[in-house]
CSV table of C-alpha atoms in Angstrom, one decimal:
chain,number,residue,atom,x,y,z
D,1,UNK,CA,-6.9,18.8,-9.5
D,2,UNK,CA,-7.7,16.3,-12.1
D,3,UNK,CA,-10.9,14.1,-13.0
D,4,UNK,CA,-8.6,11.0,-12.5
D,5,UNK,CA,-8.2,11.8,-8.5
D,6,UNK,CA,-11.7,13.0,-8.0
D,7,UNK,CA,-12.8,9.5,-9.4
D,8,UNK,CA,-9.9,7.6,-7.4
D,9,UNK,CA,-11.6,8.8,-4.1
D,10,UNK,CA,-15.0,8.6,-5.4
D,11,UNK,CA,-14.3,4.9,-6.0
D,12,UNK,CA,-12.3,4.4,-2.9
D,13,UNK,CA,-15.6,6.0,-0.7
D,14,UNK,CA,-17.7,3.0,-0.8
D,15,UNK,CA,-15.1,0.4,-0.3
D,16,UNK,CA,-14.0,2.8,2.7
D,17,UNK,CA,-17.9,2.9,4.0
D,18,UNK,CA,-18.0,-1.5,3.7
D,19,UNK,CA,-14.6,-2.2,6.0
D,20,UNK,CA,-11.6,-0.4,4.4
D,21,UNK,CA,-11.8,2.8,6.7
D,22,UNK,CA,-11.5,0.6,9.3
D,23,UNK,CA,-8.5,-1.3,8.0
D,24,UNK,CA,-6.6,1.7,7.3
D,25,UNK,CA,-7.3,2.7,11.0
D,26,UNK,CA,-6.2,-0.9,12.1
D,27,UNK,CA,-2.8,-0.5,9.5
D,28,UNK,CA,-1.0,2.1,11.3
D,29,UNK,CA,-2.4,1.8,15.1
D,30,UNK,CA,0.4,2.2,17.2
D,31,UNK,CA,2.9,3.5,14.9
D,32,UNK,CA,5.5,5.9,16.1
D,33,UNK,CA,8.6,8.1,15.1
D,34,UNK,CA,9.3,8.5,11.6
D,35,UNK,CA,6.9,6.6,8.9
D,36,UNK,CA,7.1,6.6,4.8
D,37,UNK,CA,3.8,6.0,3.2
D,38,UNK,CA,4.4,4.9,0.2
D,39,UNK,CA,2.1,4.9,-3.1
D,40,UNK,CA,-0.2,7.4,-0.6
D,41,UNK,CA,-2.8,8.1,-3.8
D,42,UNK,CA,-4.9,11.1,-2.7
D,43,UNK,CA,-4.0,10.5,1.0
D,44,UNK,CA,-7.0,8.9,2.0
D,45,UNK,CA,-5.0,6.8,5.2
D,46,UNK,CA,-3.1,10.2,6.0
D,47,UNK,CA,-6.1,11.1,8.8
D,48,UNK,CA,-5.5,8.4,10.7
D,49,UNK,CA,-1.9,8.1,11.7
D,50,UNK,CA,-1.9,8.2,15.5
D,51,UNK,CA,0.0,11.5,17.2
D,52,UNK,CA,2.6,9.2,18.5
D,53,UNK,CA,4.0,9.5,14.8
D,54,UNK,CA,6.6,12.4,15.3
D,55,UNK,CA,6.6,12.5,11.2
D,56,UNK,CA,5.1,11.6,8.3
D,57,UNK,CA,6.5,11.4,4.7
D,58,UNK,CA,4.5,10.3,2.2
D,59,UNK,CA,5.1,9.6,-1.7
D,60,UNK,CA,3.3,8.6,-4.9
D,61,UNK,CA,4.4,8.9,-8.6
D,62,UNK,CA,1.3,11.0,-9.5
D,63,UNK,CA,1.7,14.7,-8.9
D,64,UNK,CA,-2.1,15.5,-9.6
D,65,UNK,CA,-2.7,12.7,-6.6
D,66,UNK,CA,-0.5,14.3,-4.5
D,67,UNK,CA,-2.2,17.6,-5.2
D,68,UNK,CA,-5.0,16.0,-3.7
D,69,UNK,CA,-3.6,14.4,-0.4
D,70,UNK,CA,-1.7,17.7,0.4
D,71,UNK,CA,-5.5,18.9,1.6
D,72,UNK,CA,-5.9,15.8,3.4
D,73,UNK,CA,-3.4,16.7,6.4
D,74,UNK,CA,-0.9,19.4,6.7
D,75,UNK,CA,2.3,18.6,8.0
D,76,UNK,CA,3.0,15.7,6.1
D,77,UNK,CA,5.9,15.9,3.8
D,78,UNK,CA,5.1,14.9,0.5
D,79,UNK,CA,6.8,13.8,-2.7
D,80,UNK,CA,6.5,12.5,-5.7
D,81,UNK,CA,8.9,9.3,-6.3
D,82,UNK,CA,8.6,5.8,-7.1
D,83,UNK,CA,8.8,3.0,-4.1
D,84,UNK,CA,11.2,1.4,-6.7
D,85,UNK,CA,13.8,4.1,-6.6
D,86,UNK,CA,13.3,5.4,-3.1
D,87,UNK,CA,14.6,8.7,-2.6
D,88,UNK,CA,16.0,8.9,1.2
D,89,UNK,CA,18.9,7.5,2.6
D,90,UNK,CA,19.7,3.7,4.2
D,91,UNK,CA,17.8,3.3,7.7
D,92,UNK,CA,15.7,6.7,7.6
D,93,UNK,CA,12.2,5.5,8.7
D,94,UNK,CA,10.8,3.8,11.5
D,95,UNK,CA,8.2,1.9,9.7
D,96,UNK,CA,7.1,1.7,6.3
D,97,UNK,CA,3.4,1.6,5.4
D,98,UNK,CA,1.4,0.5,1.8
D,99,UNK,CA,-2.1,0.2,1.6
D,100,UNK,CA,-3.6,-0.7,-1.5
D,101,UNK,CA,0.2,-0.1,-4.2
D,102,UNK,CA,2.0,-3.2,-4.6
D,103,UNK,CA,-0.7,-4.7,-6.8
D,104,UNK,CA,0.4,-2.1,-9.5
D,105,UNK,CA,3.9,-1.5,-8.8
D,106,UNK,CA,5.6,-2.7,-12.1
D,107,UNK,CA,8.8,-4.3,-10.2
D,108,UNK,CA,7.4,-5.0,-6.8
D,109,UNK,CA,10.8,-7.0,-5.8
D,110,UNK,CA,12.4,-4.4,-6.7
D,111,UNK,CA,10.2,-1.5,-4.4
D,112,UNK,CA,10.3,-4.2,-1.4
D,113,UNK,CA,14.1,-4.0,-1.6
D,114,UNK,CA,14.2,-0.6,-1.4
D,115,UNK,CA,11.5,-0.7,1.6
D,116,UNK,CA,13.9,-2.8,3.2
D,117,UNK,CA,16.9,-0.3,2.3
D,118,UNK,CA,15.1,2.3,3.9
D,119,UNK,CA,13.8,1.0,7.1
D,120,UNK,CA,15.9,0.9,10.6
D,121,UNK,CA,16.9,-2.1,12.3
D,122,UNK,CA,13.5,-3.3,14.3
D,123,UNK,CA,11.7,-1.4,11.9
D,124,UNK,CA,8.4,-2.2,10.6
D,125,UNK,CA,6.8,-3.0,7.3
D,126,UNK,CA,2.7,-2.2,7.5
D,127,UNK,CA,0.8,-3.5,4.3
D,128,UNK,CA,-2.5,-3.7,3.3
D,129,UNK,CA,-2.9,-5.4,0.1
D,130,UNK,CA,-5.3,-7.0,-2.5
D,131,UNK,CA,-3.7,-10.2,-3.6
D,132,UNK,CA,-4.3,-13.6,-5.3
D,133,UNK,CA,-6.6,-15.8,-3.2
D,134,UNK,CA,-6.1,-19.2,-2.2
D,135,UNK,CA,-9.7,-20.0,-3.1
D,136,UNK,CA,-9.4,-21.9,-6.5
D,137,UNK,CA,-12.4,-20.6,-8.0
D,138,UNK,CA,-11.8,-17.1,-6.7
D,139,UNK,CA,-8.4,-17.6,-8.0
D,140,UNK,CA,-9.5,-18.6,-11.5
D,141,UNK,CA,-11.5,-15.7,-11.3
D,142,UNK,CA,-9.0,-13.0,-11.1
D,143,UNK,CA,-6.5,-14.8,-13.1
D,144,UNK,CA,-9.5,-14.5,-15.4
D,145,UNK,CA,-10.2,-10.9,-15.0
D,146,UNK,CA,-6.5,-9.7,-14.9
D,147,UNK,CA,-5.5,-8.4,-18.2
D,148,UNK,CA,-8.8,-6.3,-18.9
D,149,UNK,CA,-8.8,-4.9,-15.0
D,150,UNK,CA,-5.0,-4.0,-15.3
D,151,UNK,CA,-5.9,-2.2,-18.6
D,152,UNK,CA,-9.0,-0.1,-17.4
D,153,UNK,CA,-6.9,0.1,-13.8
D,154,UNK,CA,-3.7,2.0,-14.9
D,155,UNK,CA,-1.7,-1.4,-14.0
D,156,UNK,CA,-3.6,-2.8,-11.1
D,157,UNK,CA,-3.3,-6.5,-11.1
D,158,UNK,CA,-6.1,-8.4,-9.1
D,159,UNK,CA,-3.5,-11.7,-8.9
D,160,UNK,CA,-0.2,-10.8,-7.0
D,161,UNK,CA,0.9,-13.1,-4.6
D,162,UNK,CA,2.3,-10.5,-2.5
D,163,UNK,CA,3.4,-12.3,0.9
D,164,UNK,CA,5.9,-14.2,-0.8
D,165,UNK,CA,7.9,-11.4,-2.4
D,166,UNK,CA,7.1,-9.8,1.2
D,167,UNK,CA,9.3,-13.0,2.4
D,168,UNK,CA,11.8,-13.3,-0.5
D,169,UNK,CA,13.0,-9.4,-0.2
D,170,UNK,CA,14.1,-10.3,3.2
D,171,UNK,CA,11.5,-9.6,5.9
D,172,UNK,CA,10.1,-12.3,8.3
D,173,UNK,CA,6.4,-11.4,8.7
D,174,UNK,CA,5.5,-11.4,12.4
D,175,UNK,CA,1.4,-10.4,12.0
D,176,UNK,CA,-1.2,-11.3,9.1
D,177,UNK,CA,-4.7,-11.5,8.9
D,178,UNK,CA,-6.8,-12.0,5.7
D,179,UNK,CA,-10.1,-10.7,4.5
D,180,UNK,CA,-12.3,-11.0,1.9
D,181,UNK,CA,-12.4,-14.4,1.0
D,182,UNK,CA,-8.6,-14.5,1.6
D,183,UNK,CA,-8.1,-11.7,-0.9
D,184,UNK,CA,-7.1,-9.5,0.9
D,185,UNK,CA,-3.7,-9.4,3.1
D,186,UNK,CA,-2.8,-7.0,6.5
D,187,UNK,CA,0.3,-7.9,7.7
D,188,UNK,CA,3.4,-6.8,9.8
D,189,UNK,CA,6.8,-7.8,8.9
D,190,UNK,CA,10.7,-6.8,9.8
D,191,UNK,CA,13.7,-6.9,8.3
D,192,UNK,CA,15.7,-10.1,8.9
């Protein structure tokens, strides 16, 4: 196990202690059949998939992360790929959840086509996203902040505007709440 997923989780701890536990629990309530987590990190929102989900595959591009989340429930398939060059075949999965990826996915058009590829008819797209918030100053803040937090981040970017590549890829979103001074989006959507 490396330093770099030890300090993932030991980062992710606090934030999960002030709301983000919660919001993980909230993402995949009532889920069921056959879900992709994609981007799953050190599997920190594995624990709380509901037992109406008959399966669980999860994915990430860091093997030493995936080392991790393999101790964080057994059972769950894992592999490493890339949400941009999905591995499974058209229609495979039930719903598709992402907490916490698409702010450093380097093409995120690109991985919410193929979340759309591999999704049923009906299914569901769960995310859970930081994005740009519609606060100017906040705004001006993270556009601000950007370049050095993507740098010390490994590619995090604290100004996507998420929900409209969400509705551009082809999904009509059919929940969505926001948090943290609007920087933060949950939201439900389905193919179209």
């Amino acid at each position: 196990m490396t330093a770099r997923a030890l300090l993932y989780d030991a980062f992710m701890t606090p934030l999960g202690w002030l709301g983000l536990d919660r919001a993980r629990h909230r993402l995949v309530a009532g889920l069921s059949g056959h879900v992709l987590e994609v981007g799953t990190g050190t599997g920190l929102l594995l624990p709380s998939y509901p037992p109406s989900v008959s399966s669980t595959v999860a994915i990430d591009i860091d093997p030493d992360m995936l080392a991790r989340a393999r101790l964080r429930r057994p059972g769950v398939s894992l592999f490493q790929a890339d949400v941009q060059q999905l591995p499974f075949p058209d229609g495979s999965f039930d719903a598709v959840v992402s907490c916490l990826v698409f702010c450093s996915v380097e093409q995120p058009a690109r991985g919410l086509a193929e979340i759309h590829r591999v999704l049923r008819p009906g299914g569901q797209l769960r995310m859970l996203e930081h994005v740009r918030s519609p606060r100017p100053v906040l705004s001006r803040l993270q556009e601000g902040l950007d370049p050095l937090w993507c740098r010390l981040s490994g590619g995090c970017h604290l100004d996507r505007q998420t929900v409209p590549l969400v509705e551009a890829s082809g999904f009509r979103i059919v929940q969505r709440a926001r948090h943290l001074r609007e920087a933060v989006e949950e939201l439900v959507a389905v193919p179209v």
